[in-house]
Amino acid sequence: MPNPTAASLHVDSLLTNMSIGYKNLSYIADEAFPIVPVQKQSDIIPQFDQSHWFRDLAVIRAPGTKSQRAGWKVTTDATYFCQRYSFGAEIADDIRNNTDQPFNLDREAVEFVSDKMALKREAAFATDFFTDSVWGSDKTGGTDFAKWSSYGDSTPLVDITGWQDDVEASIAAEPRTMIVGKQVWVQLKWHPSVIDSIKYTQTGVVGPDLFASLADLDKLLIGRAIKTTTNMGVAEASVTYSRIWGKKTLLLYVPPTASLMKPAAGYTFVWNVVPGALQYMKRMRDEEAEIDIIEGNSYFDQKAVVTGAGLYSTSTVA
């Protein structure tokens, strides 16, 4: 007597409690430079000439004479301009009305668009500032120092301390923010000299906070994001991906928040079109096309202000 099979008793349908999706789990560009909300799309960044503040001018004053006097200079050559970046996703009525769980097109569109805006800031920062000839000093692994992946020769904690001293000797402020690509971090966390530094006081794996404490840093940012430059329409199996941050390191002096009378490697200027929002979402309706549009917008300018407040190294690991 024939029996029903499993296939005849079950019709495949979409799972309603899970799906598989992809996006970068963390971005760091918004943490690298302090964010400065501004009221105008463009304006001047006033900047004190540095030398006047470090010139030793006070002298002995004889009775009945005037004090030694001098002033300082402010330049207004630097400016910012918050370009507008936008990206949108369309949801057609017919598609919405034919969608089953677990899909939620509105939620997914907001996440997709928001992620595109964050990815733009991440990629722009890495392209503009994680590169040669931007900061006060450039170092190359294998030439200026032993690559940190060469465990027998390299001394990363000593290198970082020396680089901090180099920057402090230039601007009288020690850089205490460091950005490293994930590939650099993989080598750092297992470096024998780092492990040796904690073996009598700590147990377990070296994490970012512990390493920051060892290296006398306030903030260690690890660039983990990836992106693709493969054109749309290429088969998924043929798409290639690359790390945004690479095998590089950047030391920066930045104050915790934007402030007067202090140097800063850079700021992210954000036009306050929507107060307090680094990016904002718009929902629009095209009734003629019968679609909803979810659009993300951001007005920003990531701006290097004091280039001497940064030290960059490339080929930090093999």
XYZ file of C-alpha atoms in Angstrom, residues 91-273:
183
model
C 9.011 50.328 -3.278
C 6.384 49.677 -5.917
C 2.794 49.145 -4.773
C 2.501 45.880 -6.702
C 5.641 44.519 -5.042
C 4.525 45.619 -1.581
C 1.089 44.054 -1.990
C 2.617 40.751 -3.081
C 5.223 40.504 -0.288
C 5.144 37.749 2.324
C 6.810 37.480 5.705
C 9.607 37.671 6.804
C 10.066 40.571 4.396
C 9.164 44.070 5.518
C 9.970 46.341 2.608
C 9.753 49.603 4.541
C 12.052 48.404 7.304
C 14.494 46.871 4.838
C 14.540 49.998 2.686
C 15.352 52.186 5.699
C 18.179 49.843 6.735
C 19.515 49.584 3.184
C 19.506 53.337 2.623
C 20.923 54.140 6.079
C 23.737 51.679 5.517
C 24.571 53.227 2.131
C 24.942 56.652 3.769
C 27.193 55.299 6.548
C 29.273 53.352 4.012
C 29.825 56.560 2.028
C 31.246 58.383 5.075
C 33.431 55.376 5.928
C 34.838 55.025 2.411
C 35.326 58.786 2.028
C 37.291 59.033 5.272
C 39.559 56.104 4.402
C 40.185 57.449 0.892
C 40.924 61.018 2.004
C 42.798 60.533 5.278
C 44.094 56.959 5.442
C 46.717 57.687 2.825
C 50.124 59.239 2.158
C 50.940 62.960 1.914
C 48.084 64.182 4.106
C 49.528 64.219 7.617
C 52.632 65.720 9.163
C 54.594 62.486 8.932
C 54.394 59.267 6.908
C 55.986 55.974 7.914
C 56.427 52.801 5.869
C 56.704 49.359 7.415
C 59.904 47.574 6.443
C 61.644 50.911 5.802
C 61.022 53.188 8.792
C 60.167 50.432 11.265
C 59.937 46.651 11.388
C 56.517 45.468 10.252
C 54.441 44.457 13.241
C 53.783 41.056 11.705
C 57.528 40.345 12.041
C 57.265 39.138 15.612
C 60.976 38.612 16.095
C 62.024 42.113 15.064
C 59.156 44.514 15.688
C 58.241 46.505 18.804
C 54.803 48.030 18.170
C 54.346 49.545 21.636
C 57.726 51.259 21.369
C 56.914 52.454 17.837
C 53.585 53.942 18.927
C 55.174 55.711 21.893
C 57.851 57.163 19.648
C 55.300 58.335 17.110
C 53.243 59.986 19.839
C 56.359 61.812 20.945
C 57.061 62.947 17.368
C 53.611 64.510 17.037
C 53.765 66.093 20.501
C 57.099 67.674 19.580
C 55.317 69.327 16.639
C 52.053 70.575 18.177
C 52.560 70.214 21.974
C 49.724 67.692 22.208
C 50.098 63.911 22.273
C 47.967 61.918 19.822
C 45.807 59.481 21.767
C 43.445 58.235 19.052
C 44.668 55.430 16.809
C 42.953 53.872 13.813
C 44.119 50.508 12.496
C 42.814 48.244 9.767
C 41.517 44.868 10.919
C 44.528 43.104 9.391
C 46.819 45.228 11.578
C 44.764 44.467 14.663
C 44.975 40.713 14.052
C 48.772 40.945 14.274
C 48.804 43.365 17.211
C 46.547 41.377 19.518
C 48.796 38.314 19.268
C 52.140 40.120 19.220
C 54.498 38.427 21.704
C 55.665 41.741 23.149
C 52.059 42.732 23.841
C 51.216 39.363 25.375
C 54.375 39.554 27.466
C 53.369 42.983 28.783
C 50.186 41.631 30.350
C 51.054 38.048 31.283
C 51.566 38.811 34.981
C 48.554 41.096 35.380
C 45.866 39.969 32.927
C 44.398 36.767 31.594
C 42.719 35.994 28.307
C 42.975 37.611 24.904
C 44.170 41.191 24.412
C 41.120 43.282 23.497
C 40.975 46.826 22.089
C 40.467 48.475 25.496
C 43.377 46.622 27.079
C 45.669 47.394 24.166
C 44.658 51.070 24.276
C 45.635 51.142 27.949
C 49.004 49.534 27.208
C 49.712 51.998 24.384
C 48.522 55.025 26.403
C 45.635 55.670 24.022
C 42.206 57.087 24.785
C 40.634 55.454 21.754
C 41.547 52.558 19.480
C 39.357 52.282 16.383
C 39.507 49.110 14.299
C 38.449 49.452 10.669
C 36.564 46.288 9.753
C 34.334 47.408 6.872
C 34.497 45.964 3.359
C 33.072 47.120 0.052
C 32.808 46.043 -3.575
C 33.509 48.033 -6.703
C 32.097 45.309 -8.953
C 29.339 46.682 -11.163
C 25.730 45.737 -10.552
C 24.516 42.912 -12.755
C 27.621 40.780 -12.352
C 26.843 37.288 -11.062
C 27.159 37.087 -7.282
C 29.785 34.362 -7.520
C 31.995 36.750 -9.521
C 31.707 39.790 -7.247
C 34.943 40.736 -5.463
C 35.329 42.543 -2.148
C 38.111 44.536 -0.533
C 38.799 45.931 2.915
C 38.249 49.664 3.166
C 41.006 50.313 5.728
C 43.781 47.973 4.660
C 47.085 47.304 6.431
C 47.526 50.850 7.677
C 47.641 52.870 10.886
C 46.825 56.477 11.743
C 47.626 58.285 14.987
C 45.633 61.467 15.639
C 45.339 64.161 18.208
C 41.698 65.197 18.432
C 39.943 66.719 21.451
C 36.945 64.802 22.823
C 34.643 67.459 21.390
C 35.086 70.485 19.171
C 36.485 73.358 21.209
C 38.053 76.774 20.928
C 41.770 77.395 21.245
C 42.809 73.763 20.806
C 44.449 71.971 17.871
C 42.607 69.099 16.211
C 43.633 66.781 13.408
C 40.210 67.178 11.871
C 36.496 67.698 12.282
C 33.398 66.372 10.575
C 31.236 69.399 9.809
C 27.541 68.544 9.530
C 25.040 71.068 8.229
C 22.217 71.104 10.740
C 19.349 70.855 8.232
